[in-house]
Short mmCIF file of C-alpha atoms in Angstrom, two decimals:
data_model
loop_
_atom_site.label_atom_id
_atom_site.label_comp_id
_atom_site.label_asym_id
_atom_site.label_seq_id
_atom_site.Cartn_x
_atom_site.Cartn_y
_atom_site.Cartn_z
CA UNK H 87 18.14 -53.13 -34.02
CA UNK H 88 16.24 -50.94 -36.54
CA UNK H 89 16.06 -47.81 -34.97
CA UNK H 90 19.62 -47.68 -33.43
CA UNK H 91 20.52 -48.86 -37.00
CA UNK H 92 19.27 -45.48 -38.61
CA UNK H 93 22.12 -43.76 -36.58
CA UNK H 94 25.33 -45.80 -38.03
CA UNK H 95 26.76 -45.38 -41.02
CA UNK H 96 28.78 -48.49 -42.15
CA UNK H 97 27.89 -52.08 -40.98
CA UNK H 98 30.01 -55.23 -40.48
CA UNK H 99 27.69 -58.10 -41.64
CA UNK H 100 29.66 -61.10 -39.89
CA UNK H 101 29.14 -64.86 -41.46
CA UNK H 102 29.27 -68.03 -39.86
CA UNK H 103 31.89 -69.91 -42.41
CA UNK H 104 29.84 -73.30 -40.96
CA UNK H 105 26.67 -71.53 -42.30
CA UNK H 106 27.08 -69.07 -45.21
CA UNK H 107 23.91 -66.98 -45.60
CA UNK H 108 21.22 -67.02 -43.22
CA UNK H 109 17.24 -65.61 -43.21
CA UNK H 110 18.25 -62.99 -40.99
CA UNK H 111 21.59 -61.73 -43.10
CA UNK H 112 19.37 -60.94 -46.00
CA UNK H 113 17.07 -59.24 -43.39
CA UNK H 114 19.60 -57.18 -42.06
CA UNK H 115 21.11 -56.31 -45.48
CA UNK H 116 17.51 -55.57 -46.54
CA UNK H 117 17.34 -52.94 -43.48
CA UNK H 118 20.35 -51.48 -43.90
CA UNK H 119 19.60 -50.84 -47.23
CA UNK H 120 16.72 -49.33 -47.03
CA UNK H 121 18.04 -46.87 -44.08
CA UNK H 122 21.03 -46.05 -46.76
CA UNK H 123 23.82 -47.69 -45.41
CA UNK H 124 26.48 -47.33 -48.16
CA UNK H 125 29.22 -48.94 -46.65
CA UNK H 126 29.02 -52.72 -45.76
CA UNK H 127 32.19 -54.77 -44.26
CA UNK H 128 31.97 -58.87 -44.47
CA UNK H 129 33.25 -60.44 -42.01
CA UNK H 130 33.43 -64.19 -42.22
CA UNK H 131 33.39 -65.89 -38.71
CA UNK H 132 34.33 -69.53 -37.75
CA UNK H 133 37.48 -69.91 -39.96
CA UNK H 134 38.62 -72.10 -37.61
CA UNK H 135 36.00 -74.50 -38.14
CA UNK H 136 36.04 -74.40 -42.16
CA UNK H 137 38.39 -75.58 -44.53
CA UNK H 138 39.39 -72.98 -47.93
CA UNK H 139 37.20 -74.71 -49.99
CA UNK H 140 34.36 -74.02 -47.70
CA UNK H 141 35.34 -69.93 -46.82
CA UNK H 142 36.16 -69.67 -50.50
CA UNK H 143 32.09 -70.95 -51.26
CA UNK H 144 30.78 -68.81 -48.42
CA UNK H 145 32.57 -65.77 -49.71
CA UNK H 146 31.21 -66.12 -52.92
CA UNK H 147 27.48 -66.61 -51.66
CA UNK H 148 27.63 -63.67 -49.70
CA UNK H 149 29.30 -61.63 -52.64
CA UNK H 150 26.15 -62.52 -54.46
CA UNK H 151 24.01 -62.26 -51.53
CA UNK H 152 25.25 -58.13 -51.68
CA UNK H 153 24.21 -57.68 -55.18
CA UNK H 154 20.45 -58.89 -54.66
CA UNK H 155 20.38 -56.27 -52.35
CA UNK H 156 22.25 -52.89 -54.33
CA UNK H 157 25.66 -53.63 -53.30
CA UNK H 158 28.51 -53.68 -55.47
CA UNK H 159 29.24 -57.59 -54.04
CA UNK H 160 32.90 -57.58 -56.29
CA UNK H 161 34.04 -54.29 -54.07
CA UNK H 162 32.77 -54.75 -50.77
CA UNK H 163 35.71 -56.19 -48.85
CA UNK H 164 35.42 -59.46 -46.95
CA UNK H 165 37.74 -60.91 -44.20
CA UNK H 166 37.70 -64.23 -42.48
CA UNK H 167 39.03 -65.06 -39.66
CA UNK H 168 37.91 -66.50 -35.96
CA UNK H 169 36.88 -64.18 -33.20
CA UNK H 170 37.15 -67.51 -30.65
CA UNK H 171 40.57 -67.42 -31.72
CA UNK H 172 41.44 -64.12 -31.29
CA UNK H 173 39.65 -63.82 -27.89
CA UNK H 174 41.74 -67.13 -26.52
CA UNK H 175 44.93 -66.31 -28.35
CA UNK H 176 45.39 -68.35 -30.36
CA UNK H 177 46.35 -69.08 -34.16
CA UNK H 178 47.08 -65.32 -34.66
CA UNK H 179 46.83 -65.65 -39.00
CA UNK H 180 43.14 -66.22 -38.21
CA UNK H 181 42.80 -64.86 -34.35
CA UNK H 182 44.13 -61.75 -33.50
CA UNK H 183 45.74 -60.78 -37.25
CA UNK H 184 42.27 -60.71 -38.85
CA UNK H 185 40.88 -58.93 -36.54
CA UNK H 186 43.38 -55.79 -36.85
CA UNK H 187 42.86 -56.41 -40.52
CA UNK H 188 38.77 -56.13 -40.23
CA UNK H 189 39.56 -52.91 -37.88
CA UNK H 190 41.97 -51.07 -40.63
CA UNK H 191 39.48 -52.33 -43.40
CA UNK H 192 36.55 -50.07 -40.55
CA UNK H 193 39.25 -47.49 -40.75
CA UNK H 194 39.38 -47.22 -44.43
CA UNK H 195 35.65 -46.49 -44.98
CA UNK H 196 35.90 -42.74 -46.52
CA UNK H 197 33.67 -40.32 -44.03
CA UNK H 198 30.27 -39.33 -45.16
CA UNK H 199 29.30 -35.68 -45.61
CA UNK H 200 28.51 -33.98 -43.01
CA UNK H 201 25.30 -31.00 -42.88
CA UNK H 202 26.53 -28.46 -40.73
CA UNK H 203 24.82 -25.95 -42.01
CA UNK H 204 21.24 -27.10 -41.25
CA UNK H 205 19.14 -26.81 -38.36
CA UNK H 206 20.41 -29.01 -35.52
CA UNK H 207 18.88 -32.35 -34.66
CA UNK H 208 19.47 -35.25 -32.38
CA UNK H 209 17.06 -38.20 -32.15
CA UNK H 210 17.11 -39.09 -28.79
CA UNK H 211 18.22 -42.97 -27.89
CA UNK H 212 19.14 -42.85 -24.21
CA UNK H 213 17.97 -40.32 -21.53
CA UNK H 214 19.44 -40.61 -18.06
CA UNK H 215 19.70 -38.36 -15.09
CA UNK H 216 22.84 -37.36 -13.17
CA UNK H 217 21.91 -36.52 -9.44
CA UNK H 218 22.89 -32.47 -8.70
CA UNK H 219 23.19 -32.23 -12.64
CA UNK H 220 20.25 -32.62 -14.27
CA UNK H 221 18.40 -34.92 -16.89
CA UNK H 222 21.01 -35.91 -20.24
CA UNK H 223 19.51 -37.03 -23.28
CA UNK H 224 22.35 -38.99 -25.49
CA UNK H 225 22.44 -40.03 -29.34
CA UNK H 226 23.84 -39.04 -32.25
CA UNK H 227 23.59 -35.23 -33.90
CA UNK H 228 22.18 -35.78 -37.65
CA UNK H 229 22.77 -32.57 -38.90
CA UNK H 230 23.60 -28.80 -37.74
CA UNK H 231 25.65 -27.48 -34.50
CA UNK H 232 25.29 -27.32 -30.92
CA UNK H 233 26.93 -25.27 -28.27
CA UNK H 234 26.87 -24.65 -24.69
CA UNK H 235 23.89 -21.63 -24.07
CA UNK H 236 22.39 -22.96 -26.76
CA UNK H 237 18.17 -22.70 -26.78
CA UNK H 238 16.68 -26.27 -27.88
CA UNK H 239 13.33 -27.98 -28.64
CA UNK H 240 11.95 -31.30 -27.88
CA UNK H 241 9.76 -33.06 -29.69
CA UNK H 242 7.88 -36.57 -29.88
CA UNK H 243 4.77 -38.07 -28.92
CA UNK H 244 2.69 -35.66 -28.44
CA UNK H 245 4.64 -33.49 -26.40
CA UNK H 246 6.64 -30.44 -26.95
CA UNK H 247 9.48 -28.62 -24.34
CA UNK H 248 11.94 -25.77 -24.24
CA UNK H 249 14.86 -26.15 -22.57
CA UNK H 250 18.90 -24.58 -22.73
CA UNK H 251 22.18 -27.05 -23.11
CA UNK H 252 24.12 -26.59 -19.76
CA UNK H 253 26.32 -29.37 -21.22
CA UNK H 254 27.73 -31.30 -24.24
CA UNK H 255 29.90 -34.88 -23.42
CA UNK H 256 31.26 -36.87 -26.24
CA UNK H 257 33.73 -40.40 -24.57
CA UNK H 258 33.78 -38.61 -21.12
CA UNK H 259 35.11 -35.55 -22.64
CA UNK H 260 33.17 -32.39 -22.36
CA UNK H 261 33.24 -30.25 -25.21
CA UNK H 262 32.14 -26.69 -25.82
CA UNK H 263 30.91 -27.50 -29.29
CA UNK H 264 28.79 -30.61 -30.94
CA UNK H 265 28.69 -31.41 -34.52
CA UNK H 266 26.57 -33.65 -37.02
CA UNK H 267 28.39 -36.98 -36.89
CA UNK H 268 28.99 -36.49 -33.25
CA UNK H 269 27.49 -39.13 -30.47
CA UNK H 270 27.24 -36.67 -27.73
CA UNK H 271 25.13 -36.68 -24.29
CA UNK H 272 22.83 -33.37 -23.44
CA UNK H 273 22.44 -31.83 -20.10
CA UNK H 274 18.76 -30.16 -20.61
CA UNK H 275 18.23 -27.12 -18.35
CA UNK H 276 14.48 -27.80 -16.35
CA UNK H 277 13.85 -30.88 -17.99
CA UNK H 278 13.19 -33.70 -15.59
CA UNK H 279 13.75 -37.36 -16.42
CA UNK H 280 10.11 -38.29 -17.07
CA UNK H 281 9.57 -35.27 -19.54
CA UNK H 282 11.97 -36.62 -22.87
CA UNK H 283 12.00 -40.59 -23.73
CA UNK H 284 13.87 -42.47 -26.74
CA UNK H 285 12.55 -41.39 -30.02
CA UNK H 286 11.58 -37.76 -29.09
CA UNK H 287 13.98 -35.25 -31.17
CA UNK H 288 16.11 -32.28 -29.76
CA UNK H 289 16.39 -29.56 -32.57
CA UNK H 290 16.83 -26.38 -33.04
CA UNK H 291 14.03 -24.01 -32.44
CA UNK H 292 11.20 -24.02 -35.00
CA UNK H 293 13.48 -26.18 -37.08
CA UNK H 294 11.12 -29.38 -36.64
CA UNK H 295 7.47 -30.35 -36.28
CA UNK H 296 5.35 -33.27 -35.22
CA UNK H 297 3.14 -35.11 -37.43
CA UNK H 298 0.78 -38.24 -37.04
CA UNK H 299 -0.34 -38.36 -40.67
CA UNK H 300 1.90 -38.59 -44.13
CA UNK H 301 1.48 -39.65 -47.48
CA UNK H 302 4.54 -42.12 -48.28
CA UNK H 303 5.70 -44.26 -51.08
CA UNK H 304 6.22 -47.71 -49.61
CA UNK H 305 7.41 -50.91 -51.09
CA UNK H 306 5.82 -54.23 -49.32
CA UNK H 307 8.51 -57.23 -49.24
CA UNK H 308 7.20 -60.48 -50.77
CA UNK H 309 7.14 -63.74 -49.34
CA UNK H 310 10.40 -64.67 -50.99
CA UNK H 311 11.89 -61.70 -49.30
CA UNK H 312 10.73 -62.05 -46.06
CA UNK H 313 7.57 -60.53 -46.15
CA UNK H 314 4.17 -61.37 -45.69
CA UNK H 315 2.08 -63.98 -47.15
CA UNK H 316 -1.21 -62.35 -47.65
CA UNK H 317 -2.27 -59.01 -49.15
CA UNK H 318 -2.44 -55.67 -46.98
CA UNK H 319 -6.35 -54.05 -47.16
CA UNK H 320 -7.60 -50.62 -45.66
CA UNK H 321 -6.63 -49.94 -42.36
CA UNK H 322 -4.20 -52.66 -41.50
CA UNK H 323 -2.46 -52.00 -38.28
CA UNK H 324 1.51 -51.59 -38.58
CA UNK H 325 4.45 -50.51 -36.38
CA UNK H 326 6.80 -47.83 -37.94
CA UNK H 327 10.18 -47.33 -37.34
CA UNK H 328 12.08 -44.25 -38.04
CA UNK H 329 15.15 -42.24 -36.67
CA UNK H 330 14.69 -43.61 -33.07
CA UNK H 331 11.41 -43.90 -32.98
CA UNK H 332 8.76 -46.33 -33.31
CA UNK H 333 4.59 -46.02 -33.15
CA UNK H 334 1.49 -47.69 -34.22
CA UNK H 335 0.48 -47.07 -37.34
CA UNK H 336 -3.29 -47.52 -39.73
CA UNK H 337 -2.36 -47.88 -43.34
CA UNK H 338 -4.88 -45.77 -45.21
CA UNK H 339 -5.39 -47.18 -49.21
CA UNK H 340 -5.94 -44.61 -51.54
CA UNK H 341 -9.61 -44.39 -53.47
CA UNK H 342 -9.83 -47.20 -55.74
CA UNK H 343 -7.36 -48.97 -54.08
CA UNK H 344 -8.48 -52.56 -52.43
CA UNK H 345 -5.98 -54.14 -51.52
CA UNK H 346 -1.21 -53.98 -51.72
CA UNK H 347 0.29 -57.20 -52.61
CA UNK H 348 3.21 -58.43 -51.29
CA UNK H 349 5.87 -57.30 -54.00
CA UNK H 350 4.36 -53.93 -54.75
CA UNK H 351 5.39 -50.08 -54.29
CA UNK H 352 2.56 -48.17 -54.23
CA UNK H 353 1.71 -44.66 -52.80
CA UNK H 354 -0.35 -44.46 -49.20
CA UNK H 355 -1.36 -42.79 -46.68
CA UNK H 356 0.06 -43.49 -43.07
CA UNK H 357 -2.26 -42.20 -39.50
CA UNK H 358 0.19 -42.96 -36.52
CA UNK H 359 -1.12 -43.06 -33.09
CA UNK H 360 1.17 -40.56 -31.48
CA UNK H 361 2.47 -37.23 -33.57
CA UNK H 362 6.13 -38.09 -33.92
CA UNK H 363 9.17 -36.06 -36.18
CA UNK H 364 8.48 -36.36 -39.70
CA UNK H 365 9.31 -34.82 -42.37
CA UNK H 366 9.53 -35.73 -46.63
CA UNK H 367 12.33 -37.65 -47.49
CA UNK H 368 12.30 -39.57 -44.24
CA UNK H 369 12.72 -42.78 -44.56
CA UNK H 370 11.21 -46.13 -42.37
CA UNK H 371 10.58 -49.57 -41.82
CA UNK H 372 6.98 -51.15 -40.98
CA UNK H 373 7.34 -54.42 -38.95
CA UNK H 374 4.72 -56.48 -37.67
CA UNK H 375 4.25 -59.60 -35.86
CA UNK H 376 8.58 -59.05 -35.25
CA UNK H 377 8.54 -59.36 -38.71
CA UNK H 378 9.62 -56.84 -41.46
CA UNK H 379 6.76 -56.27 -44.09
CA UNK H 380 8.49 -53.34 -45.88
CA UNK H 381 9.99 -49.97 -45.72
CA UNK H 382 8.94 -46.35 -47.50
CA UNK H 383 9.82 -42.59 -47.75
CA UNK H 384 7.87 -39.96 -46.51
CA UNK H 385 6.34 -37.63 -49.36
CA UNK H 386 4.16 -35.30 -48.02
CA UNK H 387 3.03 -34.34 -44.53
CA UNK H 388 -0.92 -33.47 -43.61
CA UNK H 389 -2.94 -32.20 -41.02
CA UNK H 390 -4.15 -34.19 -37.94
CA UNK H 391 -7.23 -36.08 -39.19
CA UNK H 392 -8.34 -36.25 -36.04
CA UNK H 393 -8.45 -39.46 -33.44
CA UNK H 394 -9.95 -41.74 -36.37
CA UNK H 395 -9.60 -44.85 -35.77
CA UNK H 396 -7.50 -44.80 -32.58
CA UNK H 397 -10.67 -43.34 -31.27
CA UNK H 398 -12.18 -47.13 -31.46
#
């Protein structure tokens, strides 16, 4: 969920009316936040099972819920309704009506500024191959332009390739030109199907670089967020999550540092297994135990220390 997350940009955060808030809402608002998902959509499921009183209480709870978390919870529009309802056809006022409501509320979310005029790059989610074709690596472009002819890079994990775009598909349709915003598939001249996995990059070239050590500003959740219990010492083992991407991670403490408490942002230091994209100002989550223990910004990228402790 978190690293297809990082491509979207609005989320519907559905509600069970018989429910109201759960653990994992708050996660997911948490996470979205932190990724910068503006735009947020309630939707408020089960109406059929609820009286007004009881959607009226929910509403309000999750209006509230959205301002713990940086959300103007008074704007963000919320609409209740039953998907059972809609999918059997029946009660249309809370079936099928609320559901074309919910869609034109989607609809309504202004479109976020696009950079076309920087370097292209698509994080890779899906690669697949297409027999006589070649190997197609799909996702969403982040920024720049792409066009057939075009030279490309890929990047991630340790491994670098060249390769030309014989193709560019976006919904079956194949287009002579790709666009930041776009959700296109790739057809990579001379790359075969093992070569390029989800989470490597495809950018322009020299445009991007590979990294395996940062210095990041992170904020730990506390236990009343979420997060972990006990305090995080030197060399604590994490998994990061960026773009689509994830790796192992060592948290490094800074000198005179002993020890992050749940609750604090401090500055660190970050040595990831593989070298990955990175770059300052991008942003990620660190998970552990399939549990989220906080989220940072990258400030500063440094040279490869070396195998360190991976070498143990």
């Amino acid at each position: 969920m978190i690293t297809g997350a990082n491509q979207m940009e609005c989320a519907i955060i559905v509600v069970a009316a018989t429910d109201g808030t759960m653990p994992q809402t708050r996660e997911h608002l948490l996470l979205a936040k932190q990724i910068g998902i503006e735009n947020i959509v309630v939707f408020i499921n089960k109406a059929d099972a609820a009286d007004a009183e009881m959607l009226e209480l929910v509403e309000l709870e999750i209006r509230d819920t959205l301002k713990q978390y940086g959300y103007d919870g008074d704007k963000v529009p919320v609409v209740s309704g039953s998907a059972l309802c809609a999918l059997e056809d029946k009660n249309p006022e809370i079936g099928r009506n609320k559901i074309v409501e919910l869609l034109k509320v989607i609809d309504s979310v202004p479109m976020p500024k696009r950079d076309l005029d920087k370097p292209f790059l698509l994080p890779v989610e899906q690669v697949f191959s297409i027999t006589g074709r070649g190997t197609v690596a799909t996702g969403r472009i982040e920024r720049g332009k792409i066009k057939l002819q075009d030279q490309v890079e890929i990047i991630g994990y340790d491994k670098m390739l060249k390769s030309t775009i014989t193709g560019i598909e976006m919904f079956k349709q194949m287009m002579d030109v790709g666009e930041a915003g776009d959700q296109v598939g790739l057809l990579l001249r001379g790359v075969k199907r093992d070569d390029i996995r989800r989470g490597m990059a495809v950018c322009a070239p020299r445009s991007a670089a590979m990294h395996n050590f940062v210095e990041a500003q992170i904020y730990m959740l506390s236990k009343k967020e979420g997060g972990r219990q006990k305090p995080f010492t030197n060399n604590f083992q994490l998994q990061i999550f960026s773009k689509s991407w994830d790796c192992p991670a060592f948290l490094l403490l800074k000198e005179g540092q002993e020890l992050i408490m749940p609750g604090e942002d401090v500055g660190i230091s970050l040595h990831l297994q593989k070298k990955v994209f990175l770059e300052p100002g991008q942003r990620f989550t660190m998970r552990c135990g399939g549990a989220t223990m906080g989220y940072g910004v990258v400030a500063k990228v440094l040279p490869d220390p070396g195998p360190g402790k991976w070498a143990e």
